[in-house]
Coordinates of N, CA and C in Angstrom, one line a residue:
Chain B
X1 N 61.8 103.9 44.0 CA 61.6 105.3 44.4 C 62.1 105.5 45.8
X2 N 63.1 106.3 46.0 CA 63.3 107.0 47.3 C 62.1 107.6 48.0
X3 N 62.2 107.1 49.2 CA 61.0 107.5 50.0 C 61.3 107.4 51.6
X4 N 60.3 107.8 52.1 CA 60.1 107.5 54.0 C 59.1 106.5 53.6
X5 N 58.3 105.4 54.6 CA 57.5 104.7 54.8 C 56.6 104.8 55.9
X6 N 55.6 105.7 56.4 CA 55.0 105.2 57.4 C 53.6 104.4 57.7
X7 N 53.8 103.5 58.6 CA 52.4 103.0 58.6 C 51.8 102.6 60.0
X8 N 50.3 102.8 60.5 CA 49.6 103.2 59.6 C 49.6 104.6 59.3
X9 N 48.8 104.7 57.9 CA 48.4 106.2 57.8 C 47.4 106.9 58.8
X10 N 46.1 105.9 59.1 CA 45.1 106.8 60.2 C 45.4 105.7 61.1
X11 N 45.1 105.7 62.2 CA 44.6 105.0 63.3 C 43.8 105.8 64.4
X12 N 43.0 105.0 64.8 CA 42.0 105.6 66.1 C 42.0 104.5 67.1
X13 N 42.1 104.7 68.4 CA 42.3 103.4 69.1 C 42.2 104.0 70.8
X14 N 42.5 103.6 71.8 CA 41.7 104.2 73.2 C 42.9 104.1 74.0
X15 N 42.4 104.7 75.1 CA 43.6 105.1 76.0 C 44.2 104.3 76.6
X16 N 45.5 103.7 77.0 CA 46.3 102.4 77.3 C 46.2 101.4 76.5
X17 N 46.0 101.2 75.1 CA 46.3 100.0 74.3 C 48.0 100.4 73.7
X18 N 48.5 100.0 73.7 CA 49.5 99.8 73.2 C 49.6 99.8 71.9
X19 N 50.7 100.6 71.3 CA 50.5 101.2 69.6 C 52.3 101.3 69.0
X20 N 52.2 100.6 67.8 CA 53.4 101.0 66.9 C 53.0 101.7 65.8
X21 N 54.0 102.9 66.0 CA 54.1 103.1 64.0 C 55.1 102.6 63.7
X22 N 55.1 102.3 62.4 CA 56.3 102.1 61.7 C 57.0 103.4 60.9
X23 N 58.4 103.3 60.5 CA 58.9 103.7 59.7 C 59.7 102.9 58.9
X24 N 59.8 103.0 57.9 CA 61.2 102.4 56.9 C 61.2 103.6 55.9
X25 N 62.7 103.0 55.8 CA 63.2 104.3 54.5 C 64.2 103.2 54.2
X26 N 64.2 103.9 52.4 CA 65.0 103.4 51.6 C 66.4 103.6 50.7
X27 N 67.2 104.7 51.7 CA 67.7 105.8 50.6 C 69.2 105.6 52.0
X28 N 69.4 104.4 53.0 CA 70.6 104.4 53.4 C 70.6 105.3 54.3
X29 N 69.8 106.2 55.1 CA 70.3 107.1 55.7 C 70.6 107.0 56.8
X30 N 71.6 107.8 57.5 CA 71.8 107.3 58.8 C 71.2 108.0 59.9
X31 N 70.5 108.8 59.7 CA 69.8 110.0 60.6 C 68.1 109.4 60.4
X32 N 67.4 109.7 61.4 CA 66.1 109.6 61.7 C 65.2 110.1 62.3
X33 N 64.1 110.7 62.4 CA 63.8 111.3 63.9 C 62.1 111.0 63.6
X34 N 61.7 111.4 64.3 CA 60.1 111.5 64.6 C 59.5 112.9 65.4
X35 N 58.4 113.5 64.8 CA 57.7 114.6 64.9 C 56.5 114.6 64.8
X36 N 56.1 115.2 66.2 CA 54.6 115.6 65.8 C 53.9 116.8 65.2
X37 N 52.9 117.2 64.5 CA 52.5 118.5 64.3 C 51.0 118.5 65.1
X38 N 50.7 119.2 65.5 CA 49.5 120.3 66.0 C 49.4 121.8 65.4
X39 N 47.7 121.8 65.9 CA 47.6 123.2 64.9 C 48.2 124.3 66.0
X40 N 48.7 125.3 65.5 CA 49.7 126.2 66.8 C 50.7 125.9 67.1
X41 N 51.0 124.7 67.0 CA 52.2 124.5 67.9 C 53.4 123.9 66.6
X42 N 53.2 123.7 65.5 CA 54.3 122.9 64.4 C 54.7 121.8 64.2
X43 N 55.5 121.6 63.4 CA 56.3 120.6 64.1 C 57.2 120.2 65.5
X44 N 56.9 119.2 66.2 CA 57.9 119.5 66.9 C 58.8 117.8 67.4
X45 N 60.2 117.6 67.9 CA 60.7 116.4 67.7 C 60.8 115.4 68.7
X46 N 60.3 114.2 68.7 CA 59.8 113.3 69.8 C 61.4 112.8 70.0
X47 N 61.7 112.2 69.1 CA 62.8 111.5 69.2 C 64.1 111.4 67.6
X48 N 65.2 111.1 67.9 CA 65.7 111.0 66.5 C 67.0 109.5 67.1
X49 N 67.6 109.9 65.8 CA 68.9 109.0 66.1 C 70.0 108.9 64.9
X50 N 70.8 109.1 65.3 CA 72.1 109.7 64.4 C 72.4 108.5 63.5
X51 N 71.9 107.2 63.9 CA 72.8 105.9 63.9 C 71.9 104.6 64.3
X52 N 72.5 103.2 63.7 CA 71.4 102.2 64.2 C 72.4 102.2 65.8
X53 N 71.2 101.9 66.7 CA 71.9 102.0 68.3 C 72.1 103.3 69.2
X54 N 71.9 104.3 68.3 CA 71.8 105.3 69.0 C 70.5 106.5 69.0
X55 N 70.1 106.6 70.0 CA 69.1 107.2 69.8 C 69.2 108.2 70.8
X56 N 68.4 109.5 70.4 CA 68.1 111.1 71.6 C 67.0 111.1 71.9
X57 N 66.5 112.0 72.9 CA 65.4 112.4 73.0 C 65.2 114.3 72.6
X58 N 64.1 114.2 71.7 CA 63.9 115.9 71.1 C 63.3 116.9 72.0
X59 N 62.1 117.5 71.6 CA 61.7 118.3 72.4 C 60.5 117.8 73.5
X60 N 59.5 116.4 72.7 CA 58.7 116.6 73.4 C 59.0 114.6 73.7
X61 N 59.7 114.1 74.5 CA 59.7 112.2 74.3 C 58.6 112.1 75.0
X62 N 57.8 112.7 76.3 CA 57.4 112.0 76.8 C 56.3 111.3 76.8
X63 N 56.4 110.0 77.0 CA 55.1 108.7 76.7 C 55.1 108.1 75.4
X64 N 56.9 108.6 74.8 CA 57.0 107.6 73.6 C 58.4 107.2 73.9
X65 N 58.5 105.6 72.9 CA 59.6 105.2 72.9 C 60.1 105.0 71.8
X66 N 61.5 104.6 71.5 CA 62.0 104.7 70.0 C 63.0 103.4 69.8
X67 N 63.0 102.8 69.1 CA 64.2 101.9 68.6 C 64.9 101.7 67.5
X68 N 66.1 102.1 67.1 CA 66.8 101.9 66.3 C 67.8 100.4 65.9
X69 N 67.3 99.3 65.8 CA 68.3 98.1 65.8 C 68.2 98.1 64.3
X70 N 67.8 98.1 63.3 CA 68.2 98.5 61.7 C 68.4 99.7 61.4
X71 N 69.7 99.7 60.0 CA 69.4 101.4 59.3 C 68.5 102.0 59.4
X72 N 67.6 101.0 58.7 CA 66.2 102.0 57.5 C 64.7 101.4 59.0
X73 N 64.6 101.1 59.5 CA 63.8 101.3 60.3 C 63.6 102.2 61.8
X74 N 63.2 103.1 62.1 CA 62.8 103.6 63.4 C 61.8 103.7 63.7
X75 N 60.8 102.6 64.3 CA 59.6 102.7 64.8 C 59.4 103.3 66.4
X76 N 58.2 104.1 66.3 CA 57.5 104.7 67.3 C 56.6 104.1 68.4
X77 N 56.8 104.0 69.3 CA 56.2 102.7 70.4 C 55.4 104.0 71.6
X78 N 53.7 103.9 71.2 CA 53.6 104.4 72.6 C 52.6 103.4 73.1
X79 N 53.4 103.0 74.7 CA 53.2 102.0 75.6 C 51.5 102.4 76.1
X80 N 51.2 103.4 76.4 CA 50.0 103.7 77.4 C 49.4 105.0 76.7
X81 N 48.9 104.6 75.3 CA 48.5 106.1 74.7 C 47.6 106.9 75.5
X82 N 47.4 108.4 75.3 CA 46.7 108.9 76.0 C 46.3 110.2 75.4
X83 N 45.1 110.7 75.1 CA 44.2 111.8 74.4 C 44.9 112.8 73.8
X84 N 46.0 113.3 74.9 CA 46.9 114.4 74.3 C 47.8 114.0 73.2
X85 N 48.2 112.5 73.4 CA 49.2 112.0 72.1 C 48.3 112.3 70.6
X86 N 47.3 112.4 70.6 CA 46.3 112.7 69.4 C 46.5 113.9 68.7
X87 N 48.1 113.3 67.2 CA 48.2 114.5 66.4 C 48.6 113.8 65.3
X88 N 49.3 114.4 64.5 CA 50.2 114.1 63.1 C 51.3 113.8 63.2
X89 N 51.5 112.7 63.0 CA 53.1 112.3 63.2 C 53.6 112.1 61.8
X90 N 55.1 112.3 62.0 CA 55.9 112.7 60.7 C 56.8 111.8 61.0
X91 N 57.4 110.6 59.9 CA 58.8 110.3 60.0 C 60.1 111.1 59.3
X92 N 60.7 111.0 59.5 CA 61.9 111.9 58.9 C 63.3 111.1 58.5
X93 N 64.1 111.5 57.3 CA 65.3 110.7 57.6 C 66.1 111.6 56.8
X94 N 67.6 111.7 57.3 CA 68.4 112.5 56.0 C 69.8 111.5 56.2
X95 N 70.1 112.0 55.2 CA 71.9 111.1 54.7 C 73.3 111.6 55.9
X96 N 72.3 112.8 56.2 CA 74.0 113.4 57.1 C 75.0 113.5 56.7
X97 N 75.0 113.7 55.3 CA 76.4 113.9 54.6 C 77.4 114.9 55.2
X98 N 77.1 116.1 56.1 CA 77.5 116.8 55.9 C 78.1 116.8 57.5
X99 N 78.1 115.5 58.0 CA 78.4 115.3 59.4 C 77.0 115.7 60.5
X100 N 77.1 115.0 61.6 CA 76.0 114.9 62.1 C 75.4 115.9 63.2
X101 N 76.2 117.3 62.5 CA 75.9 118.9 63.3 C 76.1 119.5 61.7
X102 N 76.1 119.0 61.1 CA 75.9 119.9 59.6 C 75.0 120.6 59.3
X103 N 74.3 121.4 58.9 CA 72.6 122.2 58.8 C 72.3 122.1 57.6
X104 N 73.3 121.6 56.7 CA 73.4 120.7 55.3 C 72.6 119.5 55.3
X105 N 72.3 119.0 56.0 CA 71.2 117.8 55.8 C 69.8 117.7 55.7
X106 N 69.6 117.8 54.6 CA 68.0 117.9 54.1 C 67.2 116.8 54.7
X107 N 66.0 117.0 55.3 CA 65.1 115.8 55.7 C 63.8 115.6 54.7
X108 N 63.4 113.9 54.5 CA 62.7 113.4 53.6 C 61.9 112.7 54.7
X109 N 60.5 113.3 54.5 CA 59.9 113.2 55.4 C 58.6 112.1 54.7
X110 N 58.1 111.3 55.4 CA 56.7 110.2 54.9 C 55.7 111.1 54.9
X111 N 54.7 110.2 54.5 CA 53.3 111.0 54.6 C 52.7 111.7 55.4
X112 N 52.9 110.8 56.6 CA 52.5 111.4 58.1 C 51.4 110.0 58.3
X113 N 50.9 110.0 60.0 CA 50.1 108.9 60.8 C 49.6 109.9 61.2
X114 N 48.0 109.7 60.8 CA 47.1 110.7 61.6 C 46.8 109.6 62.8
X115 N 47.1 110.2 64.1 CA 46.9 109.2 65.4 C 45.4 109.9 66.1
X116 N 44.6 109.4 66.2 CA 43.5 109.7 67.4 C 43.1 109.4 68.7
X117 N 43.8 109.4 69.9 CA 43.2 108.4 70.9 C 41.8 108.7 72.0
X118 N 41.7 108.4 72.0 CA 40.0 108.6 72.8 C 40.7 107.9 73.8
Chain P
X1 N 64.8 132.1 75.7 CA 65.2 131.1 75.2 C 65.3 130.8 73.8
X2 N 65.7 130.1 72.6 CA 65.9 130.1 71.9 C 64.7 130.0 71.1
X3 N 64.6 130.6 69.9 CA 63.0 130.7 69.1 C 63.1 130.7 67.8
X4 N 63.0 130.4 66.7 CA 62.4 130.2 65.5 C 60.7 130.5 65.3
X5 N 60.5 131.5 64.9 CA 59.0 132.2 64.4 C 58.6 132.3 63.0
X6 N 57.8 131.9 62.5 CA 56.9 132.6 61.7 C 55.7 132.9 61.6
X7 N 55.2 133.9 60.8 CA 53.4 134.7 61.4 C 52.3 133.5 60.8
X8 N 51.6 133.5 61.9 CA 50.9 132.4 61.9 C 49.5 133.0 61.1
X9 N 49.6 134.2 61.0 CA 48.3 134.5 59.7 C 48.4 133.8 58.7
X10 N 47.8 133.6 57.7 CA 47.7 133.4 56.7 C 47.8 134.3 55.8
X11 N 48.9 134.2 54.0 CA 49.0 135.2 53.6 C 47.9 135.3 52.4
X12 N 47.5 135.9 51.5 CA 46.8 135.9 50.4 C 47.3 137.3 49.7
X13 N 47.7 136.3 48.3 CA 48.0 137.2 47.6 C 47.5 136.9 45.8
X14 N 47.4 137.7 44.9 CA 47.0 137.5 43.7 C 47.8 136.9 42.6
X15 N 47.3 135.9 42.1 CA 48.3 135.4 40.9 C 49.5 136.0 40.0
X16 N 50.3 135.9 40.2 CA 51.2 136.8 38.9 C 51.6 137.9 39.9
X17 N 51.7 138.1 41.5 CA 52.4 138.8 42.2 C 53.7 138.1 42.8
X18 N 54.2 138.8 43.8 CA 55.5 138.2 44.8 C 55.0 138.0 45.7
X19 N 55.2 136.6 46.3 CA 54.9 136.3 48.0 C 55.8 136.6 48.7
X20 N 56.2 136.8 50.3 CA 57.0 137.4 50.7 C 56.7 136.4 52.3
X21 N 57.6 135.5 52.9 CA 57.2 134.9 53.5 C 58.6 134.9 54.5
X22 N 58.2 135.8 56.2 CA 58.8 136.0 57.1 C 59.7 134.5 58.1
X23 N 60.5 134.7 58.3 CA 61.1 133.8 59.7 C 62.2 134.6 60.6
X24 N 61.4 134.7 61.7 CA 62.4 135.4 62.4 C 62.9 134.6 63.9
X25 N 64.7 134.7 64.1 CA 65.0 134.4 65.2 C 65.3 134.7 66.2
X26 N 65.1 134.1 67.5 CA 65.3 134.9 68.7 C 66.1 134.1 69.6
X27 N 67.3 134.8 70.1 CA 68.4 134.7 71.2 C 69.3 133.8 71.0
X28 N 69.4 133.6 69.5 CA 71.0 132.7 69.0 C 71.0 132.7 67.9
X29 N 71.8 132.6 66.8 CA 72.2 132.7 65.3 C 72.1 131.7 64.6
X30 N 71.5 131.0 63.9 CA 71.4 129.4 63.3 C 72.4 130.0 62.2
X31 N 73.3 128.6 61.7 CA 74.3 128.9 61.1 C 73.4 128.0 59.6
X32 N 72.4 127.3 59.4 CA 72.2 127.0 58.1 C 70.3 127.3 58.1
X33 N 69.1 127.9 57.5 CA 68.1 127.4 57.5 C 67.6 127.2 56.2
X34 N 66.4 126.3 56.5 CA 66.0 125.7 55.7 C 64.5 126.2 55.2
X35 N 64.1 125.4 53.9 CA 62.9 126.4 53.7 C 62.0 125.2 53.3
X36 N 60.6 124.5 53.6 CA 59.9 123.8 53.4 C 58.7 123.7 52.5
X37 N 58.1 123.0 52.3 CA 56.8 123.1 51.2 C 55.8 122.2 52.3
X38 N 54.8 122.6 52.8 CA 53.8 121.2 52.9 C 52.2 122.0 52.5
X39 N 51.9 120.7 51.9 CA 50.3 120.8 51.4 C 49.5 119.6 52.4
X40 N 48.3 120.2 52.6 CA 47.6 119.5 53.9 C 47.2 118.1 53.8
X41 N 47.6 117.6 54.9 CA 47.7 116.0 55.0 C 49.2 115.5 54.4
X42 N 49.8 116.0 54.2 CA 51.2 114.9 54.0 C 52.3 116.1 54.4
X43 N 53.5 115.5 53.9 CA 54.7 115.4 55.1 C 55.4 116.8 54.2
X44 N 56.1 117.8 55.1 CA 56.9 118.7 54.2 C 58.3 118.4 52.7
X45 N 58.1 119.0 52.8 CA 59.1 118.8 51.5 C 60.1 119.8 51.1
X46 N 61.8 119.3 51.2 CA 62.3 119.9 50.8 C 62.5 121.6 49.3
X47 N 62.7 122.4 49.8 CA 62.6 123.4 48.8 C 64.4 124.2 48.8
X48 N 64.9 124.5 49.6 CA 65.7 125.3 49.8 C 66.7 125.9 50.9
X49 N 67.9 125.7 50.9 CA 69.0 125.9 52.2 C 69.5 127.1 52.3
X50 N 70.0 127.6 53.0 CA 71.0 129.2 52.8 C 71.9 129.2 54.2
X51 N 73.0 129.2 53.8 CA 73.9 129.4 55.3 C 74.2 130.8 55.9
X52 N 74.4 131.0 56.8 CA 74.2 132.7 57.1 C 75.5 133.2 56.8
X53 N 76.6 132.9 55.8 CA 77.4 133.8 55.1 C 76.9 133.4 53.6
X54 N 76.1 133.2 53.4 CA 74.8 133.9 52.3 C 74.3 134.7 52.4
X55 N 74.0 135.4 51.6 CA 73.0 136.2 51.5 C 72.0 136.5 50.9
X56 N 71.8 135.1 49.8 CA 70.8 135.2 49.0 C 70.6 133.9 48.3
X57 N 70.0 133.1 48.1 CA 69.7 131.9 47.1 C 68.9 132.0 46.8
X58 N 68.8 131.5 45.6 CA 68.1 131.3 44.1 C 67.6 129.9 43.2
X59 N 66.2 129.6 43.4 CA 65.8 128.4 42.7 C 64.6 128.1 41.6
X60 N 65.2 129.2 40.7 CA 64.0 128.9 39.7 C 63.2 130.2 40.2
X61 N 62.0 130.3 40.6 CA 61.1 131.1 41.2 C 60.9 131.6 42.4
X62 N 61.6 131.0 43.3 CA 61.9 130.9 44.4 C 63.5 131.4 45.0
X63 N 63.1 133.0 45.8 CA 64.8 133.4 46.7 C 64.0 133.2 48.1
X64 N 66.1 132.9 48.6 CA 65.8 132.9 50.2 C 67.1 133.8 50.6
X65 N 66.8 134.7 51.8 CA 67.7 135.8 51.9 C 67.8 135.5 53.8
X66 N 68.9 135.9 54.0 CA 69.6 135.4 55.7 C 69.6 136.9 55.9
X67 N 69.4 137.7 56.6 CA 70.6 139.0 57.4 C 70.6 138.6 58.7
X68 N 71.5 138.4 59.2 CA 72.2 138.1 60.4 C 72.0 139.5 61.2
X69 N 71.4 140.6 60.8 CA 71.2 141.9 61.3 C 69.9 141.7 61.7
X70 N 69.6 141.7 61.2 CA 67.7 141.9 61.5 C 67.5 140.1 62.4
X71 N 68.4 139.2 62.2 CA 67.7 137.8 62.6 C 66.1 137.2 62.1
X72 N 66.4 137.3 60.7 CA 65.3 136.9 60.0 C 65.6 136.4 58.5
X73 N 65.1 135.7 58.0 CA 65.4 135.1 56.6 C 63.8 135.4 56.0
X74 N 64.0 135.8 55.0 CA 62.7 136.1 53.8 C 62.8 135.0 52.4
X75 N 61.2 134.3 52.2 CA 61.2 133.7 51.3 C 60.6 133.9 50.3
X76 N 60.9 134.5 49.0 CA 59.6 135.1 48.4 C 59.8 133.8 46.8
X77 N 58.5 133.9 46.8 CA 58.4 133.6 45.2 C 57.7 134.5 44.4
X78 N 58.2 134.5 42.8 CA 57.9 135.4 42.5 C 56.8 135.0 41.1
X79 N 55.9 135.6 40.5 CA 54.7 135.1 39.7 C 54.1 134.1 40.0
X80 N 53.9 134.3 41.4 CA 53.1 132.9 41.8 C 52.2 132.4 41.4
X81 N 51.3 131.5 41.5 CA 51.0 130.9 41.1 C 49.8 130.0 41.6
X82 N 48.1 130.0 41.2 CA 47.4 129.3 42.7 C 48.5 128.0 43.2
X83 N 49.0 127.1 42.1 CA 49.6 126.1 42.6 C 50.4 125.8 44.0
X84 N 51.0 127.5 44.0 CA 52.0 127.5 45.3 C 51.4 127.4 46.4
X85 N 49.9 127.1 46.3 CA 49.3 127.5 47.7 C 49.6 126.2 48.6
X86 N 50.3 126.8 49.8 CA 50.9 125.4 50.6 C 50.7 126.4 52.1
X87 N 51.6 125.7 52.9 CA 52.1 125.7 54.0 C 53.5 125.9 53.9
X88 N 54.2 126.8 54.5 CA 55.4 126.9 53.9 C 56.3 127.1 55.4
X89 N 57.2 126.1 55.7 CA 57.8 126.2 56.9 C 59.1 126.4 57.1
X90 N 59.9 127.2 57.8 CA 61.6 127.6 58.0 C 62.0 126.3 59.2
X91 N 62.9 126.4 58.9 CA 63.8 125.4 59.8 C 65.2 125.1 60.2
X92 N 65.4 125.7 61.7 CA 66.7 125.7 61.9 C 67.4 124.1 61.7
X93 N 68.0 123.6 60.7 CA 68.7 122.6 60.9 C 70.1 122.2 61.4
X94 N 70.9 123.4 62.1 CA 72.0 123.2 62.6 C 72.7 122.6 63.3
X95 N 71.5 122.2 64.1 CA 71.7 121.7 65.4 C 71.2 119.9 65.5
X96 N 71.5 119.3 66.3 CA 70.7 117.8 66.3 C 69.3 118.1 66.2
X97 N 68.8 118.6 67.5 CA 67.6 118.1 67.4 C 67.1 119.9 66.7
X98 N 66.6 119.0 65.2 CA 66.3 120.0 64.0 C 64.9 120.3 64.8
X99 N 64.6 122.3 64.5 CA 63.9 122.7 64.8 C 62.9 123.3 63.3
X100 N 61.7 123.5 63.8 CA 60.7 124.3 62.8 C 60.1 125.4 63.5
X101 N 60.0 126.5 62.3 CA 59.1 127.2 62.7 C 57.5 126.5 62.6
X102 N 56.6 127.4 63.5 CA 54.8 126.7 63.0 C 54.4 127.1 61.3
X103 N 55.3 127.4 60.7 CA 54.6 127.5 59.3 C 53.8 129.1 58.8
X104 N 53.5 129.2 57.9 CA 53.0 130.1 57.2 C 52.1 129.5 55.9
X105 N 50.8 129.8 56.3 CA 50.3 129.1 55.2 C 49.8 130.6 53.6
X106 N 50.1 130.2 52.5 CA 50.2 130.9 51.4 C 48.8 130.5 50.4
X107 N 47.8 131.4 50.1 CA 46.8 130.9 49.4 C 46.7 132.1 48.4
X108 N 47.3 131.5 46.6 CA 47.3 132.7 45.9 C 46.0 132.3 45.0
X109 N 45.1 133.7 44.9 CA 44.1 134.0 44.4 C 44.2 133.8 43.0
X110 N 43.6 133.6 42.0 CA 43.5 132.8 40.5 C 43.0 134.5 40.2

């Protein structure tokens, strides 16, 4: 089955421990990003990357990091979590068929990481 | 600065009517958006694209309409259904860093 992967689903954990989410996908895509949601505020995009090796920063990067060294993986690294990082994270990935400024690219999004940090 | 909106009320409407679900944009033109599904606790879901020399798409129960006049796209379904009751989000994807509106949540009455 085509899918996103993220893991974990919940975590709860304290301020400055150091935290990975994972993502994998299985559908080849070359596009990826990561999003948080809050109530009020939406979605909004931490980081993405067109490509394995290349990565942006979206609307909100600060106090996360990102790496792309496989296709189908982009995991979310925050180094020094902290209270306000406490929301719903979404992975994302699309094919970019349509070139990588196309508005043609549908995103397949995982379950979501409910994150809590105290 | 540039803006993607939708009304953050909540809508309610009665089984076997049309929903009617706003997005409107402010101080630039997106050339493609998109139209999302999410139910609470998991991740949106594709539903629907329209490029702004459209003017109307069609999926089953489901239209999405662009006017580049007004800077707003409307999503209605039609005999809805309690099932449809979601969260329903627009989204400028033209650009790299893909934007969303905060959603619209839809809860139809049985």
């Amino acid at each position: 089955e085509a899918q996103v992967t993220q893991n974990p689903r919940y975590l709860i954990t304290v301020t400055g421990k150091k935290l990975t989410v994972t993502c994998s996908q299985n559908m080849n895509h070359e596009y990826m990003s990561w999003y948080r949601q809050d109530p009020g505020l939406g979605l909004r995009q931490i980081y993405y990357s067109m490509n394995v090796e290349v990565t942006d920063k979206g609307d909100v990067p600060e106090g996360y990091k990102v790496s792309r060294k496989e296709k189908r993986n982009f995991p979310l690294i925050l180094e020094s979590p902290s209270p306000n990082q406490t929301s719903l994270y979404f992975c994302a990935s699309s094919l970019m068929s349509g070139g990588p400024l196309s508005g043609a690219n549908v995103l397949t999004f995982g379950a979501g990481s409910r994150l809590t940090v105290l | 600065s540039q803006k993607i909106e939708q009304n953050s009320e909540a809508l309610n409407i009665q089984e076997g009517k049309t929903a009617t679900l706003t997005c409107n944009y402010t101080n630039y033109s997106p050339a493609y958006l998109q139209w999302y599904r999410q139910d609470p606790g998991r991740g949106p879901v594709f539903l629907l694209l329209i490029r702004e020399n459209e003017k109307e798409k069609r999926k089953e129960r489901l239209k999405v309409t662009f006017d580049t006049t007004l800077k707003q796209s409307l999503f209605h379904i039609t005999a809805s259904q309690p099932a449809d009751s979601a969260t329903y989000l627009c989204a400028d994807t033209g650009r790299r860093a893909l934007t969303f509106g905060s959603g619209t949540r839809l809860q139809v009455q049985p």
